[in-house]
Amino acid sequence: MSGGSAASALGLRSGSYGSLPAAVGGSGGAGGVRKAGARGWALRGEKERLQLLHRALRLVGRRRAGVLLLLAVASAAVFCSLFAVVKDDSSSISIVNNYEVPNAIQKSVYPSTTRPLMMSGNQYSSVVNKIELPNRIHLSYANFTHPCEGFSVPPTLVDKKRTGPRPCPVCYVSVDQAFALMPPEASPSPVLKDLNYISEDGIVANLSSQGSGFGGHPSLEQRNKSFDISESMTVHCGFVRGKKPGQGTGFDIKDDDLLEMEQCRELVVASAIFGNYDMIQHPRNISEFSKANACFYMFVDEETEAYVKNSSSLYSNNKVGLWRLVVVRNLPYEDPRRTGKIPKLLLHRLFPNVRFSVWIDAKLELIADPYLLLERFLWRKNATFAISRHYKRFDVFEEAEANKAAGKYDNASIDYQIEFYRNEGLSHYSPAKFPITSDVPEGCVIIREHIPITNLFTCLWFNEVDRFTSRDQISFSTVRDKIRARVGWMPEMFLDCERRNFVVQAYHRELLEQMIASGRRPPSTTDAPPSRKLRPGSRKAPPSKKPSVKRKKEKKSSSRRRVPKPVAAGMGAM
């Protein structure tokens, strides 16, 4: 494979990764997709309209007919501009007739009736049968001319003044179209049809095994057996002790919150803040339809809850804006980052009746309707699990070294995990692994359908996080490859610049407070990143000075975790 074709298949972009072109010409394929930079198109269109008006004035002079012609031409120009251009304040543009893009979602015509979110199971069934289904329009991809057909991410223009990851255009349909395209039935789960979870109910686990009490201390033999996929399986998946997830298991939740969570039926958008590490980011551009039909849950600990109550004027009845706050008690880990992996990877256990979920890390602000994400990244591709790949790194070994260099985790624990995976057969990434496009995800967003195979994937991924380090990027490819080798299923990985199209990254709370204390105005999440000013006579931008934030390095061991045994020399694949 040539270097150019390999780079193209990997999604590598010339210049800065994922940067957005100022203007892209040309038209799309059969779907009538048009790709262009909004600013360049608007300026060009305005110039053409002015020239047209000037010619009309010269032709008709000041006669009455000229006035009428002028009005007609002006009306036509305004009409065309309204239906051809959609302006987006984040410069993330996709022009597809008059369909929505992030930050510029137009009003859509929603179904006349929408079901309430919270009700008992029997009430839910009767409402769906009597109200929703007769009014719901179903579209099939087989019989639907998709407006985004032929759309592709345009190549990037090199911007020497601004490097780093950037958003790129993404084509969406309208919210009502997305809802109509929702599959009426669950996607098939290859091989695995029935998945159950180990619950010990007072049985003392083997404390000599790695992992935690919350995860059940699975032995190495149990771990390896969990990858032998069959039609019916029972695996470790957290919440081992207690009556059910959230009750007496560690990661405990009040009964009224659990009841509300059980009655969330279709789509949940979830996030979490532990250790008061982040500020709550409020979703934008959420349709009224999604507000009525999707659940928005933010999991917090008591420290974060106290801070929110004292600092947020929006806090009322356990809600902050769209987010319903769920306070978690008896946290199973001392490390807040590891605790955050519980709702991130085990949403199917916390929301047992939900069909789809969108996980958003707390540092991110969602700026697109969640139903658009489901349609774009799951249903359109016939996928059941979607996650973006890292914008720069494709290799797990490089990711491990980057984590060590940044002090993300105890270096010895990272080395132990990498050596363990190497002995199991982990190799460096190369284009020879196609159709796999990367071994390293940017795991801050997960879009998934809750079916047995995706539930198994996140259970086993969580078990690796519980057993080794909390750096889930390191364990992702190992779990993926073991499942793929047995049933042929694997997650869909999309470009990181596409992820940056629908989320905006904010600053962590400590950094924001430092900036305020130093007299600097913290930029809002809607601000564009500040451009660097050049010194007179210089060609290169000066390095930016960021306030240093000392983070406590994560430790492998704690009062609730056991120090791992060293890797035995000559360990083979297990």
XYZ file of C-alpha atoms in Angstrom:
574
model
C 0.000 0.000 0.000
C 1.430 3.361 -0.955
C 1.992 6.023 1.630
C -0.702 8.246 0.128
C -3.370 5.562 0.047
C -2.498 4.414 3.549
C -2.770 7.924 4.888
C -6.084 8.370 3.143
C -7.504 5.185 4.582
C -6.310 6.119 8.060
C -7.971 9.466 7.794
C -4.685 11.347 8.083
C -5.067 14.950 7.071
C -2.467 17.233 5.554
C -1.386 20.047 7.815
C -3.054 20.184 11.203
C -5.182 17.223 12.166
C -8.855 17.748 11.560
C -8.572 21.403 10.608
C -11.536 22.988 8.882
C -11.034 24.434 5.415
C -11.930 28.021 4.881
C -13.835 27.130 1.729
C -14.471 23.945 -0.179
C -15.894 24.071 -3.665
C -17.730 21.494 -5.697
C -21.032 19.739 -5.395
C -21.976 16.440 -3.865
C -23.288 13.262 -5.330
C -26.757 11.912 -5.885
C -28.067 13.377 -2.674
C -27.559 16.920 -3.896
C -24.963 17.614 -1.204
C -23.108 20.862 -1.497
C -19.906 21.471 0.426
C -18.543 24.947 0.851
C -17.008 27.230 3.428
C -19.886 29.354 4.680
C -17.947 32.590 4.819
C -16.462 32.246 1.339
C -19.789 31.170 -0.172
C -21.680 34.005 1.479
C -19.189 36.652 0.310
C -19.145 35.286 -3.221
C -22.945 35.083 -3.319
C -23.341 38.610 -1.984
C -20.999 39.984 -4.646
C -22.895 38.209 -7.403
C -26.245 39.506 -6.139
C -24.937 43.102 -6.011
C -23.646 42.808 -9.573
C -27.020 41.468 -10.686
C -28.867 44.352 -9.051
C -26.475 46.897 -10.580
C -27.072 45.488 -14.073
C -30.831 45.572 -13.521
C -30.661 49.256 -12.550
C -28.647 50.103 -15.666
C -31.137 48.269 -17.889
C -34.359 49.790 -16.624
C -33.199 53.167 -15.366
C -35.705 54.906 -13.154
C -38.862 53.765 -14.845
C -41.607 52.015 -12.896
C -40.860 48.728 -14.650
C -37.323 48.996 -13.365
C -38.561 49.339 -9.814
C -40.719 46.244 -10.188
C -37.847 44.291 -11.710
C -35.547 45.426 -8.930
C -38.006 44.196 -6.301
C -38.376 40.861 -8.065
C -34.617 40.323 -8.320
C -34.058 41.343 -4.698
C -36.798 38.990 -3.514
C -35.320 36.132 -5.482
C -31.862 36.814 -4.052
C -33.149 36.880 -0.477
C -35.148 33.698 -1.068
C -32.095 31.866 -2.412
C -29.885 33.012 0.457
C -32.391 31.828 3.036
C -32.619 28.315 1.634
C -29.042 27.816 0.499
C -26.865 29.093 3.354
C -26.871 28.067 6.970
C -24.482 30.020 9.145
C -22.793 28.295 12.077
C -21.111 30.220 14.893
C -18.518 27.489 15.438
C -17.371 27.522 11.797
C -18.314 23.844 11.525
C -20.434 23.924 8.376
C -22.152 21.420 6.188
C -24.616 22.704 3.580
C -27.177 20.118 2.568
C -30.184 21.906 1.093
C -31.868 23.230 4.235
C -31.008 20.438 6.676
C -29.515 21.153 10.089
C -25.911 21.451 11.142
C -24.555 21.913 14.689
C -25.182 25.370 16.199
C -27.713 26.188 13.456
C -30.428 23.606 13.896
C -33.629 24.923 12.400
C -37.114 24.342 13.774
C -38.417 21.000 12.608
C -41.949 19.661 12.464
C -42.153 17.068 15.220
C -44.796 14.371 15.695
C -47.978 15.799 17.176
C -47.741 13.600 20.241
C -44.717 12.513 22.211
C -44.719 10.127 25.099
C -43.891 11.224 28.657
C -40.520 10.069 29.926
C -41.311 8.809 33.383
C -44.066 6.259 33.922
C -44.443 2.677 35.061
C -43.861 -0.173 32.642
C -47.555 -0.966 32.120
C -48.429 2.698 31.637
C -45.564 3.033 29.161
C -46.800 0.142 27.017
C -50.352 1.417 26.869
C -49.281 4.945 25.949
C -47.008 3.693 23.166
C -49.687 1.459 21.707
C -52.515 3.997 21.890
C -50.784 7.293 21.174
C -47.294 7.212 19.730
C -47.307 4.483 17.100
C -50.328 5.653 15.040
C -48.717 9.099 14.643
C -45.136 8.020 14.073
C -43.719 8.034 10.556
C -41.137 5.336 9.830
C -38.558 5.751 7.085
C -36.415 2.979 5.657
C -32.890 3.554 4.367
C -33.693 1.161 1.521
C -36.524 3.375 0.245
C -35.210 6.779 1.366
C -33.055 9.077 -0.764
C -30.712 10.262 1.919
C -29.837 13.972 1.657
C -26.283 13.250 2.801
C -25.597 10.667 0.102
C -22.323 11.497 -1.624
C -21.111 13.744 1.198
C -17.514 13.250 2.285
C -15.222 15.102 4.642
C -13.275 17.584 2.508
C -9.475 17.722 2.581
C -7.914 20.161 4.954
C -6.232 23.405 3.980
C -2.952 23.987 5.772
C -3.192 26.787 8.335
C 0.279 27.636 9.618
C -1.099 30.157 12.115
C -3.287 27.638 13.899
C -2.245 24.047 14.434
C -3.794 21.224 16.391
C -7.044 19.296 16.139
C -9.940 21.099 14.507
C -13.573 20.272 13.662
C -14.586 19.259 10.166
C -17.972 19.335 8.402
C -20.509 16.631 9.221
C -23.742 16.104 7.310
C -26.921 15.641 9.351
C -30.589 15.247 8.536
C -33.358 16.990 10.455
C -34.404 15.796 13.899
C -37.779 14.542 12.739
C -36.139 12.657 9.868
C -33.602 11.148 12.277
C -36.387 9.993 14.558
C -38.288 8.511 11.611
C -35.138 6.603 10.564
C -34.763 4.969 13.987
C -34.793 1.171 13.524
C -38.139 -0.186 14.770
C -36.430 -3.281 16.186
C -33.163 -3.935 17.985
C -30.124 -4.710 15.849
C -29.060 -8.361 15.730
C -26.363 -9.395 18.190
C -23.868 -11.798 16.582
C -23.701 -15.167 18.402
C -24.454 -13.715 21.850
C -28.176 -13.554 22.601
C -28.445 -13.761 26.397
C -26.033 -11.921 28.703
C -26.160 -12.217 32.495
C -23.976 -10.761 35.213
C -22.216 -12.360 38.159
C -23.620 -11.468 41.572
C -21.925 -12.983 44.604
C -24.514 -12.155 47.288
C -22.317 -12.654 50.303
C -19.891 -15.142 48.756
C -16.364 -14.010 49.578
C -14.415 -13.313 46.418
C -10.859 -14.476 45.886
C -9.027 -11.417 47.216
C -5.736 -12.712 45.825
C -6.995 -11.891 42.347
C -6.587 -8.474 40.827
C -9.329 -5.900 40.531
C -11.668 -4.567 43.198
C -14.530 -5.766 45.345
C -16.868 -3.726 43.150
C -15.706 -5.703 40.126
C -15.720 -9.024 42.000
C -11.978 -9.767 41.861
C -12.254 -11.946 38.742
C -9.423 -14.444 38.428
C -7.215 -14.598 35.366
C -8.978 -17.806 34.351
C -12.393 -16.093 34.639
C -11.099 -13.152 32.621
C -9.894 -15.352 29.796
C -13.096 -17.403 29.777
C -15.190 -14.242 29.393
C -13.815 -13.848 25.864
C -15.126 -17.280 24.813
C -18.355 -15.925 23.344
C -21.355 -18.221 23.214
C -25.088 -17.801 22.804
C -25.646 -17.442 26.572
C -23.018 -16.014 28.942
C -22.576 -14.884 32.535
C -19.704 -12.454 33.147
C -18.305 -10.061 35.720
C -19.594 -6.546 35.051
C -19.262 -4.503 38.245
C -22.039 -4.185 40.841
C -21.191 -7.702 42.070
C -22.558 -7.230 45.590
C -25.978 -5.913 46.560
C -29.552 -6.343 45.360
C -29.143 -4.584 42.019
C -26.921 -1.890 40.461
C -27.045 1.132 42.740
C -28.309 -0.700 45.843
C -25.674 -1.895 48.302
C -23.084 -2.464 45.586
C -20.837 0.523 46.092
C -21.738 3.330 43.704
C -25.003 3.577 45.630
C -27.942 5.672 44.388
C -31.166 6.695 46.138
C -34.227 4.576 45.383
C -36.241 7.417 43.839
C -33.363 8.158 41.440
C -33.126 4.468 40.531
C -36.851 4.369 39.828
C -36.573 7.327 37.468
C -33.571 5.751 35.743
C -35.410 2.473 35.214
C -38.231 4.327 33.476
C -35.942 5.979 30.940
C -36.813 3.926 27.873
C -35.394 5.132 24.583
C -32.316 7.349 24.775
C -30.137 8.521 27.628
C -27.448 11.203 27.390
C -25.123 10.791 30.360
C -22.056 12.354 31.948
C -20.365 12.410 35.354
C -18.273 14.629 37.636
C -16.445 13.127 40.616
C -14.051 14.950 42.897
C -15.519 18.300 41.781
C -13.072 18.219 38.902
C -15.185 19.803 36.154
C -17.846 22.443 35.649
C -21.265 21.385 34.381
C -21.537 22.054 30.647
C -25.039 22.747 29.349
C -26.095 21.123 26.053
C -27.070 23.528 23.267
C -29.220 23.170 20.167
C -31.329 20.443 21.741
C -34.712 20.138 20.031
C -37.959 20.268 21.964
C -38.561 16.738 20.755
C -35.354 15.494 22.408
C -36.097 17.413 25.585
C -39.373 15.501 25.817
C -38.122 12.070 24.738
C -34.491 11.739 25.858
C -33.142 11.548 29.409
C -30.190 13.716 30.469
C -28.341 12.405 33.550
C -25.283 13.774 35.336
C -23.724 11.523 38.011
C -21.928 13.388 40.815
C -20.510 12.686 44.252
C -21.466 14.588 47.405
C -18.523 17.004 47.069
C -19.574 17.986 43.550
C -23.236 18.256 44.557
C -22.359 20.695 47.359
C -20.348 22.846 44.981
C -23.140 22.913 42.393
C -25.748 23.869 44.990
C -23.639 26.785 46.195
C -22.476 28.036 42.807
C -25.250 27.413 40.291
C -28.308 29.619 40.088
C -29.882 26.988 37.813
C -29.947 24.281 40.493
C -33.503 23.294 41.372
C -34.997 19.981 42.487
C -31.878 17.967 41.646
C -31.762 19.472 38.155
C -29.351 21.900 36.542
C -30.713 22.924 33.177
C -31.413 19.745 31.226
C -29.265 17.610 33.509
C -30.843 15.598 36.295
C -28.198 15.259 39.011
C -27.846 11.806 40.578
C -25.747 11.783 43.747
C -23.630 8.640 44.132
C -22.496 7.484 47.568
C -20.077 4.801 48.834
C -17.752 5.216 45.880
C -15.812 2.005 45.193
C -12.545 3.717 44.210
C -10.462 6.480 45.712
C -9.485 7.642 42.220
C -12.275 9.850 40.748
C -11.170 9.023 37.189
C -11.620 5.314 37.770
C -14.999 5.914 39.422
C -16.049 7.851 36.321
C -15.548 4.732 34.196
C -18.540 3.073 35.927
C -21.275 5.203 34.312
C -19.173 5.641 31.178
C -18.927 1.925 30.411
C -21.809 0.413 32.392
C -24.760 2.592 31.385
C -26.634 -0.540 30.299
C -26.604 -1.712 33.909
C -27.718 1.628 35.339
C -30.429 2.108 32.672
C -31.689 -1.437 32.014
C -34.591 -0.347 29.761
C -32.766 2.086 27.472
C -32.215 1.300 23.772
C -29.517 3.874 22.976
C -27.042 5.979 24.923
C -24.687 8.870 24.277
C -21.869 9.280 26.784
C -20.220 12.716 26.993
C -17.225 13.399 29.250
C -17.959 16.241 31.675
C -15.331 18.492 30.078
C -17.362 18.543 26.849
C -20.341 20.662 25.858
C -22.806 18.935 23.550
C -23.830 21.293 20.717
C -25.926 18.982 18.522
C -29.165 17.139 19.061
C -28.492 13.560 20.255
C -30.906 12.021 17.736
C -28.745 13.485 14.958
C -25.730 11.662 16.406
C -27.576 8.353 16.535
C -28.655 8.705 12.911
C -25.267 9.901 11.669
C -22.938 7.495 13.501
C -25.093 4.406 14.137
C -28.190 3.977 11.965
C -26.748 5.385 8.739
C -23.767 3.034 8.998
C -25.732 0.070 10.331
C -23.468 0.171 13.405
C -24.209 -0.545 17.060
C -21.197 1.131 18.735
C -19.344 4.261 17.621
C -16.345 6.028 19.094
C -13.862 8.473 17.593
C -10.256 7.546 17.093
C -7.440 9.657 18.465
C -6.581 12.551 16.178
C -2.844 11.836 16.297
C -1.974 8.480 17.831
C -2.961 5.108 16.365
C -0.610 2.840 18.324
C -1.237 1.609 21.900
C 2.470 1.574 22.711
C 2.737 5.251 21.731
C -0.388 6.018 23.753
C 1.145 4.353 26.814
C 4.337 6.403 26.489
C 2.301 9.594 26.075
C 0.378 8.776 29.264
C 3.618 8.224 31.142
C 5.161 11.452 29.835
C 2.074 13.434 30.895
C 1.952 11.828 34.337
C -1.533 10.441 33.694
C -0.911 7.347 35.801
C 1.755 5.498 37.731
C 4.390 4.543 35.161
C 5.091 1.096 36.622
C 1.405 0.163 36.364
C 1.268 1.292 32.731
C 4.390 -0.746 31.937
C 2.879 -3.781 33.672
C -0.325 -3.529 31.625
C 1.494 -3.050 28.310
C 3.817 -5.974 29.001
C 0.839 -8.161 29.878
C -0.870 -7.281 26.580
C 2.372 -7.767 24.650
C 2.634 -11.285 26.020
C -0.941 -11.887 24.850
C -0.010 -10.864 21.328
C -0.519 -7.082 21.194
C 1.486 -5.618 18.317
C 2.159 -2.145 16.974
C -0.474 -0.614 14.744
C 0.089 -0.562 10.986
C -2.110 -0.288 7.872
C -1.800 -4.074 7.611
C -4.517 -4.223 10.303
C -7.190 -2.851 7.943
C -10.177 -2.674 8.155
C -9.169 -1.601 11.666
C -8.294 2.094 11.347
C -6.757 2.708 14.780
C -5.906 0.992 18.051
C -6.373 4.163 20.108
C -9.758 5.809 20.692
C -10.504 9.308 21.900
C -12.885 7.849 24.435
C -14.607 11.009 25.677
C -17.713 10.290 23.543
C -19.409 6.907 23.152
C -22.524 6.399 21.015
C -24.067 2.951 21.312
C -27.075 0.696 21.044
C -27.671 -1.485 24.082
C -27.688 -5.025 22.714
C -25.934 -8.111 24.166
C -22.719 -7.814 22.126
C -22.157 -4.106 22.914
C -23.036 -4.743 26.565
C -20.475 -7.531 26.665
C -17.858 -5.307 25.038
C -18.232 -2.533 27.627
C -18.380 -5.068 30.499
C -15.086 -6.628 29.446
C -13.577 -3.219 28.749
C -14.577 -2.127 32.257
C -13.038 -5.300 33.713
C -9.705 -4.314 32.146
C -10.004 -0.830 33.658
C -10.777 -2.432 37.029
C -7.920 -4.927 36.737
C -5.190 -2.677 35.382
C -5.024 1.120 34.976
C -7.951 3.510 34.519
C -6.515 4.680 31.183
C -9.188 3.073 29.023
C -7.456 3.995 25.748
C -4.797 1.400 26.564
C -7.207 -1.524 27.039
C -9.684 -0.692 24.254
C -7.996 -2.506 21.366
C -7.250 -5.662 23.366
C -10.922 -6.190 24.219
C -12.024 -5.234 20.699
C -9.613 -7.620 18.991
C -10.476 -10.591 21.235
C -14.206 -10.167 20.523
C -13.646 -9.548 16.803
C -11.574 -12.714 16.507
C -14.513 -14.770 17.780
C -17.645 -13.177 16.303
C -16.435 -10.651 13.710
C -17.991 -7.663 15.512
C -16.093 -4.479 16.268
C -16.881 -0.837 17.118
C -17.215 1.803 14.412
C -14.404 4.363 14.700
C -14.897 7.776 13.117
C -12.589 10.755 12.664
C -11.831 12.850 15.727
C -12.528 16.017 13.744
C -16.093 14.738 13.286
C -16.418 14.409 17.061
C -15.214 17.974 17.484
C -18.062 19.007 15.209
C -20.704 18.176 17.844
C -18.869 18.777 21.140
C -16.799 21.699 22.417
C -14.106 21.112 25.013
C -14.119 23.344 28.086
C -11.539 24.007 30.776
C -11.339 21.939 33.955
C -12.602 23.743 37.060
C -9.164 24.182 38.688
C -7.777 25.838 35.561
C -10.782 28.155 35.311
C -10.394 29.234 38.932
C -6.677 29.863 38.391
C -7.427 32.041 35.388
C -9.999 34.037 37.335
C -7.628 34.449 40.291
C -4.873 35.717 37.987
C -7.199 38.316 36.463
C -7.512 36.587 33.098
C -10.938 36.321 31.509
C -11.695 32.643 31.028
C -12.993 32.147 27.483
C -16.449 30.646 27.253
C -16.996 27.357 25.480
C -18.621 29.273 22.624
C -15.510 31.360 22.029
C -13.146 30.363 19.269
C -9.637 29.520 20.505
C -7.649 32.770 20.741
C -5.276 33.390 17.881
C -1.639 33.968 18.729
C -0.251 37.377 17.844
C 3.076 37.558 16.088
C 5.886 39.718 17.354
C 6.968 42.451 14.902
C 9.422 40.996 12.422
C 8.890 37.409 13.546
C 7.433 34.586 11.499
C 6.616 32.118 14.235
C 3.971 32.533 16.915
C 5.319 32.777 20.482
C 4.596 29.794 22.711
C 1.404 30.171 24.726
C 1.710 30.369 28.480
C -0.907 28.324 30.280
C -1.446 28.333 34.022
C 0.071 25.205 35.476
C -2.292 22.944 37.331
C -0.788 20.326 39.589
C -2.791 17.168 39.419
C -2.509 14.381 41.874
C -0.981 11.437 40.051
C -3.247 8.433 39.965
C -2.052 5.514 42.019
C -2.592 1.880 41.253
C -2.909 0.849 44.851
C -5.274 2.168 47.516
C -7.025 0.950 50.624
C -9.634 -0.596 48.361
C -7.324 -2.064 45.730
C -4.621 -4.690 45.725
C -1.127 -4.090 44.301
C -0.766 -6.264 41.159
C 1.678 -9.101 41.135
C 4.591 -8.648 38.713
C 4.455 -10.342 35.336
C 6.060 -13.737 35.450
C 9.044 -14.114 33.183
C 8.263 -15.845 29.935
C 4.485 -15.444 30.288
C 2.810 -16.544 27.116
C -0.593 -15.722 25.746
C -3.274 -16.378 28.326
